[in-house]
Tab-separated table of C-alpha atoms in Angstrom:
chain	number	residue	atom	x	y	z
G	1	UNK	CA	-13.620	30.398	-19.384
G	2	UNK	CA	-11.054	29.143	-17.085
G	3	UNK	CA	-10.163	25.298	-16.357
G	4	UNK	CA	-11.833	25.726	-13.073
G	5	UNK	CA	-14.649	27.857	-12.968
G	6	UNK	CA	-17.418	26.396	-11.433
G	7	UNK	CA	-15.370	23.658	-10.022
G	8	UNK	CA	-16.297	22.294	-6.758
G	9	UNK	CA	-14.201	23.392	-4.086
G	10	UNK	CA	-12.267	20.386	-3.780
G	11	UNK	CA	-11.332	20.361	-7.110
G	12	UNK	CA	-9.667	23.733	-6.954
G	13	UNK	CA	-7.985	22.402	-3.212
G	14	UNK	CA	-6.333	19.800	-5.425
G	15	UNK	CA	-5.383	21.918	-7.584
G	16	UNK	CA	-3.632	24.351	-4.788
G	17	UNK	CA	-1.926	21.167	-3.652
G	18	UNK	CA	-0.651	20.669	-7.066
G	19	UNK	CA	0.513	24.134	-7.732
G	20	UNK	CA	2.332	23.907	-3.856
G	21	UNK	CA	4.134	21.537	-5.384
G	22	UNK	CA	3.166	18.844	-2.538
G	23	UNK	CA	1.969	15.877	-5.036
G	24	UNK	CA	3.602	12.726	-6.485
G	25	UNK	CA	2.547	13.738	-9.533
G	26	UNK	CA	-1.603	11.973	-9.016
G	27	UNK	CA	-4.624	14.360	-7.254
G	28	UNK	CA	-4.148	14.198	-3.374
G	29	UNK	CA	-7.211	13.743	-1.065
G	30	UNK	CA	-7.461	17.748	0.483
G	31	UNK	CA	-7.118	17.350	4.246
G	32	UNK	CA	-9.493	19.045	6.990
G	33	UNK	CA	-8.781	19.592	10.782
G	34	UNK	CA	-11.111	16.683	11.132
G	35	UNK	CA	-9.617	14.307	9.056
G	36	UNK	CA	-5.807	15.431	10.497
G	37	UNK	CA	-7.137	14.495	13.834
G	38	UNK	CA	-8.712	11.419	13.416
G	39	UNK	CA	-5.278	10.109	11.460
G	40	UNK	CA	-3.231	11.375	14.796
G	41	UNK	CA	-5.928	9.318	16.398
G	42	UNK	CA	-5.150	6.551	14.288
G	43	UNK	CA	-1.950	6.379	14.999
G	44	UNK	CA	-2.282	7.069	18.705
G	45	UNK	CA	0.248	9.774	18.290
G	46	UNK	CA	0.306	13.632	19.293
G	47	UNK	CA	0.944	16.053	16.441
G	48	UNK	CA	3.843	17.465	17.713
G	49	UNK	CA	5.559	13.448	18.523
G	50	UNK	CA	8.972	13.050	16.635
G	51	UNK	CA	8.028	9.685	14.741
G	52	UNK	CA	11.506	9.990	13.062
G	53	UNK	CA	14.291	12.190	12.015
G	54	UNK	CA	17.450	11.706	9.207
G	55	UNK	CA	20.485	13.252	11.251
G	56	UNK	CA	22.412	13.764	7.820
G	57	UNK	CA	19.721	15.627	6.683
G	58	UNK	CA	18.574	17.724	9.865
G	59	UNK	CA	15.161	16.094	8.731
G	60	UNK	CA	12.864	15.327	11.532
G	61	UNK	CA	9.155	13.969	10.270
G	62	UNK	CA	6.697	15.033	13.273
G	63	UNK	CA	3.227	13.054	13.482
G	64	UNK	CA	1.229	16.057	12.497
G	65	UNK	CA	3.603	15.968	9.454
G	66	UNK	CA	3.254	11.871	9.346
G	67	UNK	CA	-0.685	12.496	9.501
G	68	UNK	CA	-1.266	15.150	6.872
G	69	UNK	CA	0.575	13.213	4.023
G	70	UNK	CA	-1.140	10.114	4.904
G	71	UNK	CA	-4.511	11.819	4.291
G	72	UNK	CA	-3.029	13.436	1.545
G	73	UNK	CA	-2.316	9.883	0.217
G	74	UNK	CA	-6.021	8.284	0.587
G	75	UNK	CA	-4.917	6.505	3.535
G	76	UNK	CA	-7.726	5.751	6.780
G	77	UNK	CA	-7.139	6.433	9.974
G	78	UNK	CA	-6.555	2.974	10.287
G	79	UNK	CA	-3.792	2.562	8.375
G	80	UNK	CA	-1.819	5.140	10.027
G	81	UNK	CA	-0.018	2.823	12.444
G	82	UNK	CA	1.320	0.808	9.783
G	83	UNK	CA	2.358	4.113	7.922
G	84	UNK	CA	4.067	5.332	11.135
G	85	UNK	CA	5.903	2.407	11.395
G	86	UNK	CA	7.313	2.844	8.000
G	87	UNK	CA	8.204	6.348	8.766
G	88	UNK	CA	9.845	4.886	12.035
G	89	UNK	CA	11.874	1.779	10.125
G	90	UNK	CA	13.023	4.485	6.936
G	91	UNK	CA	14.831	6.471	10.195
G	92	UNK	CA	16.463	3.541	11.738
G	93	UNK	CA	20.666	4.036	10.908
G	94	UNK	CA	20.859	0.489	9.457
G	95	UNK	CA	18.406	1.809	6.857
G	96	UNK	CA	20.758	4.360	6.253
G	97	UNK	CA	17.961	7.036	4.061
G	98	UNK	CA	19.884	8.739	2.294
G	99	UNK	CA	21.312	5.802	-0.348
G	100	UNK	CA	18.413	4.314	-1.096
G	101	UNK	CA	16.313	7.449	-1.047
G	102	UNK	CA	18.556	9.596	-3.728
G	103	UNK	CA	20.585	7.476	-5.546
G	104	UNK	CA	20.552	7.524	-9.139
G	105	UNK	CA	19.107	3.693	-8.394
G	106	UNK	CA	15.822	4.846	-8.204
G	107	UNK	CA	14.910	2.195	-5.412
G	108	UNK	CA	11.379	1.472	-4.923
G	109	UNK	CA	10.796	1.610	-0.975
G	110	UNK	CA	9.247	-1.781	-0.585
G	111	UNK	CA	6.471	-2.423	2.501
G	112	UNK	CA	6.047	-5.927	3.753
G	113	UNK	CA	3.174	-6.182	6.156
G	114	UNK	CA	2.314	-9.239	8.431
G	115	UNK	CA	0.622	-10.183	11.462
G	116	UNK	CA	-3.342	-9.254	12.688
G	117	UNK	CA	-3.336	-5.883	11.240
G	118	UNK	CA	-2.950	-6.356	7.704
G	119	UNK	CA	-6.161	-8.830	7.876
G	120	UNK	CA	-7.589	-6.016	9.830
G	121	UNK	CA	-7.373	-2.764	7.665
G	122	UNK	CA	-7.714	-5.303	4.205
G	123	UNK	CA	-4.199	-5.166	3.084
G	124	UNK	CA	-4.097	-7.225	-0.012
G	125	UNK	CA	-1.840	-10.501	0.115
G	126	UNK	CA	-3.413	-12.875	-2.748
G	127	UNK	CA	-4.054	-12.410	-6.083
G	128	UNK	CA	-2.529	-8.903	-7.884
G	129	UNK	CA	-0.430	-8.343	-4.472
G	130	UNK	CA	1.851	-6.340	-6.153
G	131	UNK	CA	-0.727	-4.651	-8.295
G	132	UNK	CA	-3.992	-2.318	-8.268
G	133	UNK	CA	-6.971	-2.094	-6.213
G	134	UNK	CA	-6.436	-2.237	-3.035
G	135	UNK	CA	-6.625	1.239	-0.820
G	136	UNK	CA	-4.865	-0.117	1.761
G	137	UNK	CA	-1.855	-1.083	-0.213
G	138	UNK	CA	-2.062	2.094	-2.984
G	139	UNK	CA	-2.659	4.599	-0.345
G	140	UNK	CA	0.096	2.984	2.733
G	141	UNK	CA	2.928	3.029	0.372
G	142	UNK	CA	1.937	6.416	-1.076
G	143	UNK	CA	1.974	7.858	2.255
G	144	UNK	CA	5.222	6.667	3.217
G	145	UNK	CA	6.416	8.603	-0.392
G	146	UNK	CA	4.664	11.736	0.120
G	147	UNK	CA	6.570	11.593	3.728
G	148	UNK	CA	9.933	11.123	1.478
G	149	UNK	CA	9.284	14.056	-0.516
G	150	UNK	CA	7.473	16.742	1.165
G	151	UNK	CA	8.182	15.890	5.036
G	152	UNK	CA	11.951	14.612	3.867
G	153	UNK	CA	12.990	16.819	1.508
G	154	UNK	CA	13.413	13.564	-1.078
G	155	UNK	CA	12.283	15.725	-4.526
G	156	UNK	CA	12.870	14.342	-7.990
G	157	UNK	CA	15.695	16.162	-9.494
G	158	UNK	CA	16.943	17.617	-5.996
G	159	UNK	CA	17.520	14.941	-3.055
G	160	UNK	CA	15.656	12.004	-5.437
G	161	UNK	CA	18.652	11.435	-8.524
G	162	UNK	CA	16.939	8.493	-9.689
G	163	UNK	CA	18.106	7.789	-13.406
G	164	UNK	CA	14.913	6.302	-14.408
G	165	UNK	CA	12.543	5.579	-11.435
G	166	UNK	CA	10.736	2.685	-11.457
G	167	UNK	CA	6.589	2.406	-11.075
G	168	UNK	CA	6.901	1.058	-7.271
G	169	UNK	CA	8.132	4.664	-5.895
G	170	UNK	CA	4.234	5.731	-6.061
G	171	UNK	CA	3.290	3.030	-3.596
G	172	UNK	CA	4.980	-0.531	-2.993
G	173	UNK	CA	3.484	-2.310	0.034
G	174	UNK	CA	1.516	-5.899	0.202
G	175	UNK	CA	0.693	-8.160	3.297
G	176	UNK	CA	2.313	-11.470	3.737
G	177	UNK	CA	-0.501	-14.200	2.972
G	178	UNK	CA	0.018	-15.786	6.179
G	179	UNK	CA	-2.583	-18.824	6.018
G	180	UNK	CA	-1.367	-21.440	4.308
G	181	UNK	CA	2.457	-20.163	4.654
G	182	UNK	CA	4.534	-22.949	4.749
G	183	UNK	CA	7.069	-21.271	7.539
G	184	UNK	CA	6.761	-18.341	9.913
G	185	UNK	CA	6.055	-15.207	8.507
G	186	UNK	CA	8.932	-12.830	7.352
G	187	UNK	CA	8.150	-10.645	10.705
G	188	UNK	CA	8.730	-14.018	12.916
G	189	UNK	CA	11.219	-15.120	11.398
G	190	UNK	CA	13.048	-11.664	11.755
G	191	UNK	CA	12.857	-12.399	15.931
G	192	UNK	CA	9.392	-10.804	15.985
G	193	UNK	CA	5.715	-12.974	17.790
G	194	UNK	CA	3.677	-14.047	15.382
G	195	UNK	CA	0.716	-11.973	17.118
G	196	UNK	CA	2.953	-9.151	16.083
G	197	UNK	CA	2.073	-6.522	13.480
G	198	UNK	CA	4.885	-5.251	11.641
G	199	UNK	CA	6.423	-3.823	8.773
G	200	UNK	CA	9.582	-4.692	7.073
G	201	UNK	CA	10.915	-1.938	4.670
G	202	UNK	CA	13.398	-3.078	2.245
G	203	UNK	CA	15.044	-0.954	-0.443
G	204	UNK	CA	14.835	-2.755	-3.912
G	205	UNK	CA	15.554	-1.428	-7.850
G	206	UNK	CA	13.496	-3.844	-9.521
G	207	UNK	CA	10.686	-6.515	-9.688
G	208	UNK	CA	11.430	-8.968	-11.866
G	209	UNK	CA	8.897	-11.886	-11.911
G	210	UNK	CA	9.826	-15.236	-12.095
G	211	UNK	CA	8.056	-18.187	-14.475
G	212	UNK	CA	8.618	-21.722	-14.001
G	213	UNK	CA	5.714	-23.992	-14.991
G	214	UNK	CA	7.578	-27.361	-15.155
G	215	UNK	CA	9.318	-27.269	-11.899
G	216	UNK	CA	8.262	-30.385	-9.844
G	217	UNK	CA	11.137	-30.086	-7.236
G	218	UNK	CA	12.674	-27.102	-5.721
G	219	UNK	CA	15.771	-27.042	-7.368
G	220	UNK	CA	14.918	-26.152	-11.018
G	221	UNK	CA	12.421	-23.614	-9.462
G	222	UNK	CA	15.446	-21.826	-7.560
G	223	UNK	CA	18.139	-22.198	-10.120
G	224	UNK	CA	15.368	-19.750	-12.556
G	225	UNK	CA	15.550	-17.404	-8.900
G	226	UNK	CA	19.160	-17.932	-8.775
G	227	UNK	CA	19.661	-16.802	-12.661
G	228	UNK	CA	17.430	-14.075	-12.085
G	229	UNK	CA	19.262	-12.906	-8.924
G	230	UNK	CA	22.513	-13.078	-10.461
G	231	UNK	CA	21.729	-11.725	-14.013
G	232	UNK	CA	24.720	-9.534	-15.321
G	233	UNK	CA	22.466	-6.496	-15.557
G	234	UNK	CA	21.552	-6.850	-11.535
G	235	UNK	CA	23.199	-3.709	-9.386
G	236	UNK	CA	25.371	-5.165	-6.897
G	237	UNK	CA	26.633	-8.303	-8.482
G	238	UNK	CA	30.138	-7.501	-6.947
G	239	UNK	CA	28.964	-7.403	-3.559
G	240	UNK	CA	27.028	-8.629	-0.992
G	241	UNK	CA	23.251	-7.323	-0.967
G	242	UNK	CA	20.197	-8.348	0.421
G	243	UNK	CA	17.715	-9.277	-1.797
G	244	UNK	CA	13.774	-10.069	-1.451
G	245	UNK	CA	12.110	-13.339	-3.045
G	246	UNK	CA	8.135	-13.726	-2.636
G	247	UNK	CA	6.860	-16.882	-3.339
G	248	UNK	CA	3.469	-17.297	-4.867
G	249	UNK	CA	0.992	-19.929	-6.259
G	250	UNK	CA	1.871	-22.703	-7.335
G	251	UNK	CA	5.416	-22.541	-6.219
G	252	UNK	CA	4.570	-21.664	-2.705
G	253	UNK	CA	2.866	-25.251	-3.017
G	254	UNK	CA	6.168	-26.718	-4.566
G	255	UNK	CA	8.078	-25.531	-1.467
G	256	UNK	CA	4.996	-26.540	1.092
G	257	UNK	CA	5.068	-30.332	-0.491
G	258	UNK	CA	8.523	-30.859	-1.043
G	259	UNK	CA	9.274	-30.534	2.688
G	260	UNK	CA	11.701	-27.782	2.415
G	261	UNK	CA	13.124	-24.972	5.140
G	262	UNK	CA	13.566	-21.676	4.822
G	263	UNK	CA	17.267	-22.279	5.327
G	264	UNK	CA	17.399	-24.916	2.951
G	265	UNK	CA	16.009	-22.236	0.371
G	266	UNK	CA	18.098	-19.438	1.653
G	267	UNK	CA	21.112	-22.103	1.406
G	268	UNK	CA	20.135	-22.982	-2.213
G	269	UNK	CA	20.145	-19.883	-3.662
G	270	UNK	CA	23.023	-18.783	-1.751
G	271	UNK	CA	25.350	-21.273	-3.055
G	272	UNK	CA	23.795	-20.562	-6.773
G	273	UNK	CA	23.500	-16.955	-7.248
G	274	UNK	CA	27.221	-16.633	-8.345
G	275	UNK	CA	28.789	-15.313	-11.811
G	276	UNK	CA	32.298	-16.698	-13.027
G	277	UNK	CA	34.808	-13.503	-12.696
G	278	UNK	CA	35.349	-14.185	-16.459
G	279	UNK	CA	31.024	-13.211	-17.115
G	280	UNK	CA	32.133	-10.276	-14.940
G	281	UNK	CA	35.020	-9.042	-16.853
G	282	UNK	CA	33.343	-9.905	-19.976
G	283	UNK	CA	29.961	-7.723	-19.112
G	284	UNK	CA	32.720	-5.057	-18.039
G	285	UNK	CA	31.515	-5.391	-14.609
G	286	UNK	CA	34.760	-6.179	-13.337
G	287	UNK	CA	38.089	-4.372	-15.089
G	288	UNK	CA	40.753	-6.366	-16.685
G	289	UNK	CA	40.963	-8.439	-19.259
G	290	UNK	CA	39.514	-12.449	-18.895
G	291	UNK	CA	42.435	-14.700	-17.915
G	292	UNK	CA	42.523	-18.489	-17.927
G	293	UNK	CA	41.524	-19.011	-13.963
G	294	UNK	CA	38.817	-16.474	-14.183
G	295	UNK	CA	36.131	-19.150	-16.359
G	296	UNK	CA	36.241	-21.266	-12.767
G	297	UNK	CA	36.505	-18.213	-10.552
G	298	UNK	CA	33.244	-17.478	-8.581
G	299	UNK	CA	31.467	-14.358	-7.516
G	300	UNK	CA	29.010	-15.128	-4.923
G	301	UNK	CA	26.435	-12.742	-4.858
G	302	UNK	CA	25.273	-13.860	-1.004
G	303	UNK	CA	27.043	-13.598	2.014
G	304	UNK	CA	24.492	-15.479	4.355
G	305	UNK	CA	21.720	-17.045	4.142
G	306	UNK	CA	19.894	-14.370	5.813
G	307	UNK	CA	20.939	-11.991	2.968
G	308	UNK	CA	17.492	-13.720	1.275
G	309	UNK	CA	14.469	-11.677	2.535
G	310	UNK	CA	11.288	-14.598	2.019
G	311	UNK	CA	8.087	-13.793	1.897
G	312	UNK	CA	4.577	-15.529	0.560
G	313	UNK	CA	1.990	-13.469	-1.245
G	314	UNK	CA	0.011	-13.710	-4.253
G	315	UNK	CA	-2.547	-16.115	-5.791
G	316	UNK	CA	-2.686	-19.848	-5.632
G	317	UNK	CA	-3.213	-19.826	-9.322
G	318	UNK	CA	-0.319	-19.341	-11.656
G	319	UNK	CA	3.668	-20.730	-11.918
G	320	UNK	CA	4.954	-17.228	-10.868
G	321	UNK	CA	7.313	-15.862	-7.914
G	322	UNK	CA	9.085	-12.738	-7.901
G	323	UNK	CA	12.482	-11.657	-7.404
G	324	UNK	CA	13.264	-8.306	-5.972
G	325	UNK	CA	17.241	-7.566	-6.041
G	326	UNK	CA	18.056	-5.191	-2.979
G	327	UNK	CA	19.701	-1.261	-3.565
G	328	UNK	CA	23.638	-1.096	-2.887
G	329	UNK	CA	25.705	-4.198	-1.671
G	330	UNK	CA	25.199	-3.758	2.312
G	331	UNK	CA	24.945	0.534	2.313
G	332	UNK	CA	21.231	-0.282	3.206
G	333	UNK	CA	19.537	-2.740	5.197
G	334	UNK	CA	16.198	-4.027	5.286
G	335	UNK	CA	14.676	-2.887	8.660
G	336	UNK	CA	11.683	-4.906	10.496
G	337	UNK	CA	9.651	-3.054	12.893
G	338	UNK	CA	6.764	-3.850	15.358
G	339	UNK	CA	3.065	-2.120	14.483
G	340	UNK	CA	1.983	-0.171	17.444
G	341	UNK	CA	-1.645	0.220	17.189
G	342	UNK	CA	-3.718	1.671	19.883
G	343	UNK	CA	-5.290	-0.732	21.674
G	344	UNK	CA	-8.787	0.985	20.857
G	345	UNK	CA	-9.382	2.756	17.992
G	346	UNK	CA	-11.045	5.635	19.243
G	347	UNK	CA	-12.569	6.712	15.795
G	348	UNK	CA	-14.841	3.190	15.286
G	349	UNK	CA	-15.169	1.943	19.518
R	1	UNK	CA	-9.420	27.497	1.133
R	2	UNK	CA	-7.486	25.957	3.613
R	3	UNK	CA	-4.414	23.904	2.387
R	4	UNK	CA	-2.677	22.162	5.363
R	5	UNK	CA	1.684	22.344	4.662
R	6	UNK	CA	3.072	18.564	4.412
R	7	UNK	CA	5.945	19.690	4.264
R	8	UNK	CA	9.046	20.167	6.775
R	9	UNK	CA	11.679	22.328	7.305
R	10	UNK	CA	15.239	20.958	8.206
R	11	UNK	CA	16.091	21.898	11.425
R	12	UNK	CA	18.566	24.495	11.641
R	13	UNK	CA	22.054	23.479	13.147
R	14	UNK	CA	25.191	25.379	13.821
R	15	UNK	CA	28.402	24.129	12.213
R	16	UNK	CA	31.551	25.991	12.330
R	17	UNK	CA	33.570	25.664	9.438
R	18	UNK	CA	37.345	25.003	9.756
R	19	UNK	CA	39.713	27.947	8.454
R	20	UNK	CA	41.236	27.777	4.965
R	21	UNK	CA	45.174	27.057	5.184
R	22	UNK	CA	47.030	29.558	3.655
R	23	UNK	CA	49.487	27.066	2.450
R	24	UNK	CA	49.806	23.784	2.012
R	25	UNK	CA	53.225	23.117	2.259
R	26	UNK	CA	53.950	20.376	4.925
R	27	UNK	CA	51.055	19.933	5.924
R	28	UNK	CA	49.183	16.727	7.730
R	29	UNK	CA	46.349	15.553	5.304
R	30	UNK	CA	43.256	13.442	5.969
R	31	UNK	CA	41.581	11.058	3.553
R	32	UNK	CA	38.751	9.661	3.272
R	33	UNK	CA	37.583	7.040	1.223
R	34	UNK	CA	33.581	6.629	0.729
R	35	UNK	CA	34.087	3.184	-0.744
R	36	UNK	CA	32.857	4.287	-4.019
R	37	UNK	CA	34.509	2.139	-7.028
R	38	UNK	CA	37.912	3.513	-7.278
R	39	UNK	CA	37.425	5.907	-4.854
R	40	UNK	CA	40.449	4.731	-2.578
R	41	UNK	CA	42.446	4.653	-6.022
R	42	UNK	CA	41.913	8.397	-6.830
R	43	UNK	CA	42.287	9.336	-3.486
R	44	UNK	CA	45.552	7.851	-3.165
R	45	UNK	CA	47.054	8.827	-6.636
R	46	UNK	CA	45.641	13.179	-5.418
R	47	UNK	CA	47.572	12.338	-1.876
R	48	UNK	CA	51.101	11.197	-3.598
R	49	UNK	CA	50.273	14.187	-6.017
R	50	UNK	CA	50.085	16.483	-3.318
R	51	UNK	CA	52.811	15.022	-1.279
R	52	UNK	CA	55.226	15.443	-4.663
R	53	UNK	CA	54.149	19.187	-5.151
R	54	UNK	CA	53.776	20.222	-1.343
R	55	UNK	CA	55.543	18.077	0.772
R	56	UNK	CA	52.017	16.928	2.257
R	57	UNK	CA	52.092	13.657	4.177
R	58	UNK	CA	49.559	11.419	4.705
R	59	UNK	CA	48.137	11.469	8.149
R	60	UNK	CA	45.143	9.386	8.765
R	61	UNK	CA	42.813	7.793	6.134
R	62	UNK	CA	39.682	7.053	6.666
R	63	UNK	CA	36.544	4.837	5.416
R	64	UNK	CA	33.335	4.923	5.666
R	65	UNK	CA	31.054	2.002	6.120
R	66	UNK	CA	29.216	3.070	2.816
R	67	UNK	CA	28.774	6.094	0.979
R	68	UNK	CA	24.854	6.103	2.555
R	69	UNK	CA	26.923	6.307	6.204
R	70	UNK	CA	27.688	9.310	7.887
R	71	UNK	CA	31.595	9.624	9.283
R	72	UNK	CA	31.458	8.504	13.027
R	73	UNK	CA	31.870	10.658	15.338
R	74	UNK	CA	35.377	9.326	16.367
R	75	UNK	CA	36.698	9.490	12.952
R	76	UNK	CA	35.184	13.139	12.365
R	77	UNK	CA	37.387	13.679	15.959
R	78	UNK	CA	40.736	12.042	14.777
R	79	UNK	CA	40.504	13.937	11.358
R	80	UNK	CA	39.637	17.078	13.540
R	81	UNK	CA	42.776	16.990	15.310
R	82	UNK	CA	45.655	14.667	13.582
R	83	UNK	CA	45.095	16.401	10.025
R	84	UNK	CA	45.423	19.934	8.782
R	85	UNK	CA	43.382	19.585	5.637
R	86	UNK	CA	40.834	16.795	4.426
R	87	UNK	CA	40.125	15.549	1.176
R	88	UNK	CA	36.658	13.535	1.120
R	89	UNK	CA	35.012	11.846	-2.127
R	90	UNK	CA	33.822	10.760	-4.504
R	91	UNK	CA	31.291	10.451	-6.534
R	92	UNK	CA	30.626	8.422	-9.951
């Protein structure tokens, strides 16, 4: 007796869309002419709308494209404006695809989502952001990927050379926890209003997650960021990269009491996050052998403040923050773009 | 069974290649460095190769903003018409 036989029809549909070659690897929700439509819907978009297109690549990602992944994914028609966004930041040149989305870096494509929509559609921002069990965040993020690969051409092993990977290339996207943020959120503080919805997308290797438990000022906090940042295993330590820091718990308290900026924190970590060119040369991540000048030589590994992405999510409980080092010195850019949801859903008026 | 096709097709775009040179004696050459590490290195120590063995001079070099980057359209033009052959790379 076969595998299948007497399977339900959807479980052989996810099977098709298995053998088509058209999953990330997990089952896919099978898609209907219904369920197509109401996502276009969503996203207030006609099927055949260009959402975005990668010139290099002669890629163009239509919404009836955008739509059928995002079912594919789990997502509901209320997410899709947030997915379309993504779609619509990933296309934008200072993004520049095509690093970030093949290189042997394996970069997670991280999704930062703030203003009213992530309340509205249930994105997580508090405890577990990062993690399981939310739809909105598994199935966004997911979507986005599925665009990558199927409606981008971005295949493991063909346009996708990641060496290893990493976990946050299924799905990567949180909301910012925006009550109780001790500045404006990332969005506003990127030039956006703070009735804005948007969605940053910002190209990162790894998560690392930061503990400090006996931090009761900001500097002994940041210098763990700043080690972390500027560890001699981090990509781009010989250039200038972005790089995202999410502050959570009890250190987003730490910040909120001590009465410090987000400039003085950019500025902080800015003028720490540096090697000596003689850790460099020793670490072989700079040639030549260590001379006498190079143990009070500095590498910065920030050329502006701004280089520091900042963003609050997470749980009050706990002495943990996260730092998230950025893809390729400045070949990619993080890229912030306004939400456009219809102003009535037709699917729940 | 309906399956609905995520998937897109790259749109289809003419591009004209340039012809092979027949030789390369004397001829203008184009460089272009992708800023990969030691990219400009390699790409200098193949043009004073070639220049030794085939009289080839450099011409115009350039570089991209990163190896993510496309060429701009005015460099693509300048390499289009002040150099007879291009060399372009690399990769690690």
């Amino acid at each position: 007796m076969g595998e299948l036989d007497g399977a339900p029809d959807v479980a052989r549909l996810i099977e098709a869309y298995y053998d088509a070659g058209w999953t990330d690897g997990l089952p896919v929700m099978p898609p209907t002419e219904a369920s197509i439509a109401a996502m276009l819907a969503g996203a207030g978009l006609r099927g055949d709308e260009v959402v975005g297109e990668i010139a290099g690549r002669n890629a163009v990602v239509t919404a009836e494209k955008l739509a059928i992944n995002a079912v594919l994914a789990g997502c509901r028609h209320e997410y899709a404006p947030v997915v379309a966004a993504a779609v619509r930041a990933l296309c934008a040149p200072d993004f520049a695809y095509h690093g970030p989305a093949s290189s042997t870096g394996g970069s997670a494509i991280v999704l930062i989502v703030g203003g009213p929509i992530a309340r509205r559609i249930g994105l997580n921002s508090g405890n577990n952001a990062f993690g399981q069990g939310h739809r909105p965040n598994a199935t966004i993020g997911r979507a986005v990927r599925l665009v990558m690969m199927n409606a981008l051409n971005t295949r493991p092993g063909l346009l996708d050379r990641a060496t290893l990977g990493n976990p946050g290339k299924y799905s990567f996207c949180f909301a910012e926890n925006e009550d109780g943020h001790p500045w404006e959120p990332l969005h506003v503080a990127r030039g956006l209003a703070r009735e804005d919805s948007a969605v940053t997308v910002y190209a990162s290797n790894s998560l690392y997650q930061v503990y400090n438990q006996l931090a009761a000022t900001p500097e002994p906090l940041l210098l763990c960021m700043a080690d972390t940042l500027g560890n001699l295993g981090s990509p781009n330590l010989r250039g200038f990269n972005e790089s995202l820091v999410v502050f959570a718990g009890e250190h987003a308290e730490l910040l909120v009491t001590s009465g410090w900026s987000r400039k003085d924190v950019q500025r902080f970590l800015m003028e720490h996050t540096r090697r000596s060119v003689a850790d460099l040369k020793r670490a072989g991540r700079l040639p030549g052998a260590v001379a006498g000048a190079d143990e009070a030589a500095w590498r910065y590994v920030f050329e502006v403040p701004e280089d520091i992405l900042i963003a609050f999510a997470g749980g009050r409980a706990g002495s943990w923050s996260a730092c998230l080092p950025g893809w390729g010195k400045k070949w990619t850019r993080s890229v912030t773009v306004r939400v456009d949801a219809p102003p009535v859903d037709r699917r729940t008026a | 069974m309906k399956l609905f096709d995520p998937t897109s097709t790259p749109v289809q775009r003419e591009v004209k290649l340039a012809r092979a040179p027949e030789r390369l004696d004397g001829l203008r050459l184009g460089l272009v460095d992708n800023t990969k590490f030691n990219s400009d290195t390699l790409l200098a120590k193949l043009a004073e190769r070639l220049g030794r063995r085939h009289g080839m001079q450099v011409a115009l070099t350039s570089r991209k903003r990163s190896p993510s980057h496309e060429l701009d359209e005015g460099a693509v033009e300048a390499l289009r018409t002040r150099a007879d052959l291009v060399i372009s790379g690399i990769g690690d």
